[in-house]
PDB file of C-alpha atoms in Angstrom:
ATOM      1  CA  MET A   1       0.849 -14.688  28.155  1.00  0.00           C
ATOM      2  CA  ALA A   2       4.156 -14.870  26.245  1.00  0.00           C
ATOM      3  CA  ALA A   3       5.281 -12.129  23.895  1.00  0.00           C
ATOM      4  CA  PRO A   4       4.405 -12.675  20.217  1.00  0.00           C
ATOM      5  CA  GLU A   5       7.018 -14.525  18.164  1.00  0.00           C
ATOM      6  CA  GLY A   6       7.354 -11.583  15.771  1.00  0.00           C
ATOM      7  CA  LEU A   7       8.912  -9.453  18.494  1.00  0.00           C
ATOM      8  CA  PHE A   8      12.683  -9.107  18.235  1.00  0.00           C
ATOM      9  CA  VAL A   9      15.235  -7.747  20.667  1.00  0.00           C
ATOM     10  CA  LEU A  10      16.228  -4.174  19.862  1.00  0.00           C
ATOM     11  CA  GLU A  11      19.967  -3.552  19.864  1.00  0.00           C
ATOM     12  CA  GLY A  12      21.418  -1.139  22.371  1.00  0.00           C
ATOM     13  CA  ARG A  13      19.089   0.731  24.695  1.00  0.00           C
ATOM     14  CA  PRO A  14      15.667   0.789  23.044  1.00  0.00           C
ATOM     15  CA  THR A  15      13.970   4.157  23.072  1.00  0.00           C
ATOM     16  CA  ALA A  16      10.248   4.675  23.345  1.00  0.00           C
ATOM     17  CA  GLN A  17      10.142   5.673  19.665  1.00  0.00           C
ATOM     18  CA  LEU A  18      11.938   2.498  18.522  1.00  0.00           C
ATOM     19  CA  ILE A  19       9.640   0.356  20.639  1.00  0.00           C
ATOM     20  CA  ALA A  20       6.558   2.186  19.341  1.00  0.00           C
ATOM     21  CA  ASP A  21       7.699   1.737  15.727  1.00  0.00           C
ATOM     22  CA  GLN A  22       8.184  -2.010  16.164  1.00  0.00           C
ATOM     23  CA  LEU A  23       4.929  -2.543  18.023  1.00  0.00           C
ATOM     24  CA  ARG A  24       3.019  -0.477  15.463  1.00  0.00           C
ATOM     25  CA  GLU A  25       4.345  -2.646  12.646  1.00  0.00           C
ATOM     26  CA  LEU A  26       3.493  -5.855  14.497  1.00  0.00           C
ATOM     27  CA  ILE A  27      -0.022  -4.577  15.160  1.00  0.00           C
ATOM     28  CA  VAL A  28      -0.723  -3.665  11.546  1.00  0.00           C
ATOM     29  CA  GLN A  29       0.730  -7.011  10.428  1.00  0.00           C
ATOM     30  CA  GLY A  30      -1.682  -8.778  12.739  1.00  0.00           C
ATOM     31  CA  THR A  31       0.944 -10.279  15.083  1.00  0.00           C
ATOM     32  CA  PHE A  32      -1.012  -8.577  17.842  1.00  0.00           C
ATOM     33  CA  ARG A  33      -4.666  -9.287  17.069  1.00  0.00           C
ATOM     34  CA  GLN A  34      -7.448  -6.737  17.277  1.00  0.00           C
ATOM     35  CA  GLY A  35      -8.787  -6.720  20.836  1.00  0.00           C
ATOM     36  CA  GLN A  36      -5.696  -8.467  22.237  1.00  0.00           C
ATOM     37  CA  GLN A  37      -4.213  -7.165  25.478  1.00  0.00           C
ATOM     38  CA  ILE A  38      -0.591  -6.038  25.389  1.00  0.00           C
ATOM     39  CA  ASN A  39       1.257  -7.915  28.125  1.00  0.00           C
ATOM     40  CA  GLU A  40       3.729  -5.317  29.417  1.00  0.00           C
ATOM     41  CA  SER A  41       5.815  -7.791  31.377  1.00  0.00           C
ATOM     42  CA  ALA A  42       6.242 -10.213  28.470  1.00  0.00           C
ATOM     43  CA  VAL A  43       7.013  -7.495  25.927  1.00  0.00           C
ATOM     44  CA  ALA A  44       9.482  -5.711  28.226  1.00  0.00           C
ATOM     45  CA  SER A  45      11.244  -9.012  28.907  1.00  0.00           C
ATOM     46  CA  GLN A  46      11.444  -9.872  25.204  1.00  0.00           C
ATOM     47  CA  LEU A  47      12.873  -6.462  24.331  1.00  0.00           C
ATOM     48  CA  ARG A  48      15.166  -6.487  27.379  1.00  0.00           C
ATOM     49  CA  THR A  49      13.951  -3.063  28.344  1.00  0.00           C
ATOM     50  CA  SER A  50      12.429  -1.485  31.424  1.00  0.00           C
ATOM     51  CA  ARG A  51       8.735  -0.703  31.816  1.00  0.00           C
ATOM     52  CA  GLY A  52       9.357   3.075  31.494  1.00  0.00           C
ATOM     53  CA  PRO A  53      10.228   3.241  27.751  1.00  0.00           C
ATOM     54  CA  LEU A  54       7.655   0.551  26.986  1.00  0.00           C
ATOM     55  CA  ARG A  55       4.864   2.430  28.744  1.00  0.00           C
ATOM     56  CA  GLU A  56       5.838   5.614  26.919  1.00  0.00           C
ATOM     57  CA  ALA A  57       5.681   3.687  23.623  1.00  0.00           C
ATOM     58  CA  LEU A  58       2.253   2.306  24.516  1.00  0.00           C
ATOM     59  CA  GLN A  59       1.090   5.805  25.372  1.00  0.00           C
ATOM     60  CA  ARG A  60       2.237   7.062  21.966  1.00  0.00           C
ATOM     61  CA  LEU A  61       0.357   4.298  20.188  1.00  0.00           C
ATOM     62  CA  SER A  62      -2.712   5.026  22.296  1.00  0.00           C
ATOM     63  CA  GLN A  63      -2.513   8.656  21.200  1.00  0.00           C
ATOM     64  CA  GLU A  64      -2.330   7.466  17.583  1.00  0.00           C
ATOM     65  CA  GLY A  65      -5.494   5.473  18.173  1.00  0.00           C
ATOM     66  CA  ILE A  66      -4.304   1.947  17.418  1.00  0.00           C
ATOM     67  CA  LEU A  67      -4.148   1.025  21.105  1.00  0.00           C
ATOM     68  CA  VAL A  68      -6.869   1.606  23.700  1.00  0.00           C
ATOM     69  CA  SER A  69      -6.160   1.976  27.418  1.00  0.00           C
ATOM     70  CA  HIS A  70      -8.829   0.724  29.834  1.00  0.00           C
ATOM     71  CA  ARG A  71      -8.551   1.850  33.447  1.00  0.00           C
ATOM     72  CA  ASN A  72      -7.606  -1.003  35.798  1.00  0.00           C
ATOM     73  CA  ARG A  73      -7.597  -3.453  32.875  1.00  0.00           C
ATOM     74  CA  GLY A  74      -4.617  -2.592  30.698  1.00  0.00           C
ATOM     75  CA  VAL A  75      -3.845  -1.678  27.112  1.00  0.00           C
ATOM     76  CA  PHE A  76      -5.527  -3.408  24.177  1.00  0.00           C
ATOM     77  CA  VAL A  77      -5.239  -3.352  20.395  1.00  0.00           C
ATOM     78  CA  LEU A  78      -8.043  -1.358  18.832  1.00  0.00           C
ATOM     79  CA  GLU A  79     -10.973  -3.368  17.514  1.00  0.00           C
ATOM     80  CA  LEU A  80     -12.230  -1.738  14.337  1.00  0.00           C
ATOM     81  CA  SER A  81     -16.000  -1.517  13.975  1.00  0.00           C
ATOM     82  CA  SER A  82     -17.868  -0.594  10.809  1.00  0.00           C
ATOM     83  CA  ASP A  83     -18.231   2.953  12.146  1.00  0.00           C
ATOM     84  CA  ASP A  84     -14.472   3.151  12.781  1.00  0.00           C
ATOM     85  CA  ILE A  85     -13.766   2.067   9.215  1.00  0.00           C
ATOM     86  CA  LYS A  86     -16.174   4.630   7.788  1.00  0.00           C
ATOM     87  CA  GLU A  87     -14.561   7.384   9.859  1.00  0.00           C
ATOM     88  CA  ILE A  88     -11.014   6.390   8.860  1.00  0.00           C
ATOM     89  CA  TYR A  89     -11.865   6.345   5.170  1.00  0.00           C
ATOM     90  CA  ALA A  90     -13.864   9.564   5.331  1.00  0.00           C
ATOM     91  CA  VAL A  91     -10.820  11.371   6.718  1.00  0.00           C
ATOM     92  CA  ARG A  92      -8.551   9.632   4.207  1.00  0.00           C
ATOM     93  CA  GLU A  93     -10.772  10.860   1.397  1.00  0.00           C
ATOM     94  CA  ALA A  94     -10.681  14.433   2.687  1.00  0.00           C
ATOM     95  CA  VAL A  95      -6.885  14.383   2.991  1.00  0.00           C
ATOM     96  CA  GLU A  96      -6.315  12.744  -0.403  1.00  0.00           C
ATOM     97  CA  LEU A  97      -8.641  15.188  -2.161  1.00  0.00           C
ATOM     98  CA  ALA A  98      -6.792  18.077  -0.519  1.00  0.00           C
ATOM     99  CA  ALA A  99      -3.494  16.504  -1.589  1.00  0.00           C
ATOM    100  CA  THR A 100      -4.599  16.262  -5.217  1.00  0.00           C
ATOM    101  CA  ASP A 101      -5.507  19.953  -5.214  1.00  0.00           C
ATOM    102  CA  ILE A 102      -2.101  20.868  -3.812  1.00  0.00           C
ATOM    103  CA  LEU A 103      -0.300  18.653  -6.337  1.00  0.00           C
ATOM    104  CA  MET A 104      -2.260  19.981  -9.300  1.00  0.00           C
ATOM    105  CA  ASP A 105      -1.560  23.560  -8.224  1.00  0.00           C
ATOM    106  CA  ALA A 106       2.144  22.843  -7.656  1.00  0.00           C
ATOM    107  CA  GLY A 107       2.958  22.285 -11.317  1.00  0.00           C
ATOM    108  CA  GLN A 108       4.182  19.536 -13.595  1.00  0.00           C
ATOM    109  CA  GLU A 109       7.571  19.002 -11.962  1.00  0.00           C
ATOM    110  CA  LYS A 110       6.076  18.016  -8.615  1.00  0.00           C
ATOM    111  CA  ILE A 111       3.432  15.883 -10.346  1.00  0.00           C
ATOM    112  CA  SER A 112       6.126  14.085 -12.356  1.00  0.00           C
ATOM    113  CA  ASP A 113       8.252  13.446  -9.262  1.00  0.00           C
ATOM    114  CA  THR A 114       5.272  11.982  -7.423  1.00  0.00           C
ATOM    115  CA  CYS A 115       4.284   9.838 -10.396  1.00  0.00           C
ATOM    116  CA  GLY A 116       7.806   8.433 -10.551  1.00  0.00           C
ATOM    117  CA  VAL A 117       7.529   7.234  -6.958  1.00  0.00           C
ATOM    118  CA  LEU A 118       4.050   5.805  -7.515  1.00  0.00           C
ATOM    119  CA  LYS A 119       5.156   3.875 -10.605  1.00  0.00           C
ATOM    120  CA  GLY A 120       7.807   2.061  -8.588  1.00  0.00           C
ATOM    121  CA  ILE A 121       5.291   1.151  -5.881  1.00  0.00           C
ATOM    122  CA  LEU A 122       2.790  -0.060  -8.467  1.00  0.00           C
ATOM    123  CA  LYS A 123       5.423  -2.290 -10.081  1.00  0.00           C
ATOM    124  CA  ASP A 124       6.143  -3.883  -6.699  1.00  0.00           C
ATOM    125  CA  MET A 125       2.428  -4.245  -5.995  1.00  0.00           C
ATOM    126  CA  ALA A 126       1.915  -6.195  -9.229  1.00  0.00           C
ATOM    127  CA  LYS A 127       4.666  -8.617  -8.171  1.00  0.00           C
ATOM    128  CA  GLN A 128       3.130  -9.157  -4.746  1.00  0.00           C
ATOM    129  CA  VAL A 129      -0.361  -9.662  -6.175  1.00  0.00           C
ATOM    130  CA  ALA A 130       1.103 -12.341  -8.450  1.00  0.00           C
ATOM    131  CA  ALA A 131       2.787 -13.929  -5.425  1.00  0.00           C
ATOM    132  CA  ALA A 132      -0.418 -13.620  -3.332  1.00  0.00           C
ATOM    133  CA  ASP A 133       1.584 -11.995  -0.512  1.00  0.00           C
ATOM    134  CA  TRP A 134      -1.256 -10.207   1.259  1.00  0.00           C
ATOM    135  CA  PRO A 135       0.748  -8.462   4.014  1.00  0.00           C
ATOM    136  CA  ALA A 136       3.059  -7.021   1.334  1.00  0.00           C
ATOM    137  CA  ILE A 137       0.054  -5.997  -0.778  1.00  0.00           C
ATOM    138  CA  ALA A 138      -1.492  -4.204   2.206  1.00  0.00           C
ATOM    139  CA  ARG A 139       1.785  -2.395   2.896  1.00  0.00           C
ATOM    140  CA  LEU A 140       2.198  -1.311  -0.726  1.00  0.00           C
ATOM    141  CA  ASP A 141      -1.441  -0.248  -1.009  1.00  0.00           C
ATOM    142  CA  MET A 142      -0.946   2.209   1.854  1.00  0.00           C
ATOM    143  CA  GLU A 143       2.525   3.178   0.615  1.00  0.00           C
ATOM    144  CA  PHE A 144       0.940   4.245  -2.683  1.00  0.00           C
ATOM    145  CA  HIS A 145      -1.569   6.529  -0.985  1.00  0.00           C
ATOM    146  CA  THR A 146       0.916   7.794   1.590  1.00  0.00           C
ATOM    147  CA  SER A 147       3.350   8.677  -1.203  1.00  0.00           C
ATOM    148  CA  LEU A 148       0.594  10.520  -3.055  1.00  0.00           C
ATOM    149  CA  VAL A 149       0.048  12.700   0.003  1.00  0.00           C
ATOM    150  CA  ALA A 150       3.797  12.999   0.668  1.00  0.00           C
ATOM    151  CA  GLY A 151       4.238  14.380  -2.836  1.00  0.00           C
ATOM    152  CA  THR A 152       2.585  17.596  -1.676  1.00  0.00           C
ATOM    153  CA  GLY A 153       5.449  18.394   0.672  1.00  0.00           C
ATOM    154  CA  ASN A 154       2.862  19.646   3.188  1.00  0.00           C
ATOM    155  CA  SER A 155       4.263  18.424   6.527  1.00  0.00           C
ATOM    156  CA  ARG A 156       1.022  18.767   8.460  1.00  0.00           C
ATOM    157  CA  LEU A 157      -1.049  16.975   5.850  1.00  0.00           C
ATOM    158  CA  ILE A 158       1.563  14.223   5.755  1.00  0.00           C
ATOM    159  CA  ARG A 159       1.528  13.892   9.552  1.00  0.00           C
ATOM    160  CA  ILE A 160      -2.262  13.617   9.640  1.00  0.00           C
ATOM    161  CA  TYR A 161      -2.230  10.971   6.930  1.00  0.00           C
ATOM    162  CA  ASN A 162       0.541   8.921   8.546  1.00  0.00           C
ATOM    163  CA  THR A 163      -1.618   8.589  11.644  1.00  0.00           C
ATOM    164  CA  LEU A 164      -4.373   7.095   9.479  1.00  0.00           C
ATOM    165  CA  ALA A 165      -2.009   4.744   7.659  1.00  0.00           C
ATOM    166  CA  ALA A 166      -1.571   2.241  10.500  1.00  0.00           C
ATOM    167  CA  GLU A 167      -5.317   1.994  11.091  1.00  0.00           C
ATOM    168  CA  SER A 168      -5.904   1.619   7.356  1.00  0.00           C
ATOM    169  CA  ARG A 169      -3.415  -1.240   7.078  1.00  0.00           C
ATOM    170  CA  MET A 170      -5.200  -2.965   9.953  1.00  0.00           C
ATOM    171  CA  CYS A 171      -8.409  -2.616   7.938  1.00  0.00           C
ATOM    172  CA  ILE A 172      -6.829  -3.919   4.732  1.00  0.00           C
ATOM    173  CA  LEU A 173      -5.216  -6.913   6.433  1.00  0.00           C
ATOM    174  CA  SER A 174      -8.615  -7.957   7.797  1.00  0.00           C
ATOM    175  CA  LEU A 175      -9.697  -8.567   4.190  1.00  0.00           C
ATOM    176  CA  GLN A 176      -7.026 -11.204   3.545  1.00  0.00           C
ATOM    177  CA  VAL A 177      -9.465 -14.106   3.374  1.00  0.00           C
ATOM    178  CA  SER A 178     -12.464 -12.381   1.850  1.00  0.00           C
ATOM    179  CA  TYR A 179     -11.276  -9.558  -0.429  1.00  0.00           C
ATOM    180  CA  PRO A 180     -13.328  -9.990  -3.605  1.00  0.00           C
ATOM    181  CA  ARG A 181     -11.275  -7.844  -5.990  1.00  0.00           C
ATOM    182  CA  VAL A 182      -7.594  -8.596  -5.382  1.00  0.00           C
ATOM    183  CA  GLY A 183      -7.010  -8.953  -9.127  1.00  0.00           C
ATOM    184  CA  ALA A 184      -8.282  -5.393  -9.678  1.00  0.00           C
ATOM    185  CA  LEU A 185      -6.015  -3.726  -7.117  1.00  0.00           C
ATOM    186  CA  VAL A 186      -3.209  -2.889  -9.531  1.00  0.00           C
ATOM    187  CA  GLU A 187      -5.674  -1.677 -12.164  1.00  0.00           C
ATOM    188  CA  GLU A 188      -7.451   0.591  -9.669  1.00  0.00           C
ATOM    189  CA  HIS A 189      -4.193   2.207  -8.563  1.00  0.00           C
ATOM    190  CA  GLN A 190      -2.994   2.475 -12.163  1.00  0.00           C
ATOM    191  CA  ILE A 191      -6.098   4.530 -12.952  1.00  0.00           C
ATOM    192  CA  LEU A 192      -5.237   6.934 -10.126  1.00  0.00           C
ATOM    193  CA  LEU A 193      -1.671   7.213 -11.390  1.00  0.00           C
ATOM    194  CA  ASP A 194      -2.747   7.810 -14.997  1.00  0.00           C
ATOM    195  CA  LEU A 195      -5.170  10.568 -14.001  1.00  0.00           C
ATOM    196  CA  LEU A 196      -2.531  12.280 -11.864  1.00  0.00           C
ATOM    197  CA  GLU A 197       0.021  12.081 -14.668  1.00  0.00           C
ATOM    198  CA  ALA A 198      -2.521  13.537 -17.105  1.00  0.00           C
ATOM    199  CA  GLY A 199      -3.250  16.426 -14.750  1.00  0.00           C
ATOM    200  CA  ASP A 200      -6.956  15.516 -14.684  1.00  0.00           C
ATOM    201  CA  ARG A 201      -7.927  17.032 -11.342  1.00  0.00           C
ATOM    202  CA  LYS A 202     -11.662  16.291 -11.447  1.00  0.00           C
ATOM    203  CA  GLY A 203     -11.187  12.821 -12.891  1.00  0.00           C
ATOM    204  CA  LEU A 204      -8.614  11.946 -10.224  1.00  0.00           C
ATOM    205  CA  GLN A 205     -10.812  13.189  -7.409  1.00  0.00           C
ATOM    206  CA  ARG A 206     -13.782  11.215  -8.704  1.00  0.00           C
ATOM    207  CA  ALA A 207     -11.583   8.108  -8.960  1.00  0.00           C
ATOM    208  CA  ILE A 208     -10.273   8.567  -5.402  1.00  0.00           C
ATOM    209  CA  LYS A 209     -13.834   8.838  -4.060  1.00  0.00           C
ATOM    210  CA  ARG A 210     -14.856   5.740  -6.012  1.00  0.00           C
ATOM    211  CA  HIS A 211     -11.764   3.766  -4.951  1.00  0.00           C
ATOM    212  CA  LEU A 212     -12.075   4.566  -1.244  1.00  0.00           C
ATOM    213  CA  GLY A 213     -15.844   4.198  -1.280  1.00  0.00           C
ATOM    214  CA  GLN A 214     -15.538   0.687  -2.711  1.00  0.00           C
ATOM    215  CA  ALA A 215     -12.965  -0.158  -0.050  1.00  0.00           C
ATOM    216  CA  VAL A 216     -15.404   0.887   2.678  1.00  0.00           C
ATOM    217  CA  GLU A 217     -18.093  -1.346   1.161  1.00  0.00           C
ATOM    218  CA  ASP A 218     -15.724  -4.334   1.099  1.00  0.00           C
ATOM    219  CA  LEU A 219     -14.415  -3.699   4.611  1.00  0.00           C
ATOM    220  CA  THR A 220     -17.769  -3.104   6.284  1.00  0.00           C
ATOM    221  CA  ALA A 221     -19.186  -6.193   4.612  1.00  0.00           C
ATOM    222  CA  THR A 222     -16.607  -8.298   6.493  1.00  0.00           C
ATOM    223  CA  THR A 223     -17.329  -6.625   9.831  1.00  0.00           C
ATOM    224  CA  ALA A 224     -21.115  -6.573   9.560  1.00  0.00           C
ATOM    225  CA  GLU A 225     -22.883  -8.557  12.243  1.00  0.00           C
ATOM    226  CA  PRO A 226     -24.992 -11.481  11.013  1.00  0.00           C
ATOM    227  CA  ALA A 227     -28.678 -10.751  10.706  1.00  0.00           C
ATOM    228  CA  PRO A 228     -30.891 -12.288  13.409  1.00  0.00           C
ATOM    229  CA  PRO A 229     -32.713 -15.453  12.335  1.00  0.00           C
ATOM    230  CA  SER A 230     -36.155 -14.835  10.911  1.00  0.00           C
ATOM    231  CA  ALA A 231     -39.114 -15.856  12.999  1.00  0.00           C
TER     232      ALA A 231
END
């Protein structure tokens, strides 16, 4: 199997981290499909690198959870089940609720700084929704939430959330054909921004639960197995 067309040759001597970063992005963009095997030989040849750095990169992505290693079979892109999606979003909710508490306790200056970042992302999101650029929408959706968490300045919370971000983008991209509420995406995120800017802790936390809960409903609806035919 040839390497995916989206793969590009890394300049200089590619490190495991550089390789992992590129492969992660290609996976969340859907260049490597869910369930697809990663062909080490083809990827190493395309990147003009040895198997050592590539295998280290694959190991890192396996530790992140977006690749799965099967003994004597190889490494495959994670296939997200309904249970996986529910778990990812349950942890996202816990982290985002913790982040809102930290932000609200940190004071107005930190809230204002975070809101400034989120406003820029929301402006870009509106442009991409108008252009119907789904990969860009998926990236900006996660960038909004990642920036919310990053606003806390809590390095460990940020690290936990970044691990979830790649899996979440894989989830979001799977909705490209069937997402029923694309026109409401900007409005939903604007509500979160407005509540944060107003310092409404309880209102923001309720909105986050509602927003992520609706996402789980949409995502699991697309992954649900068809019902067996009636007798």
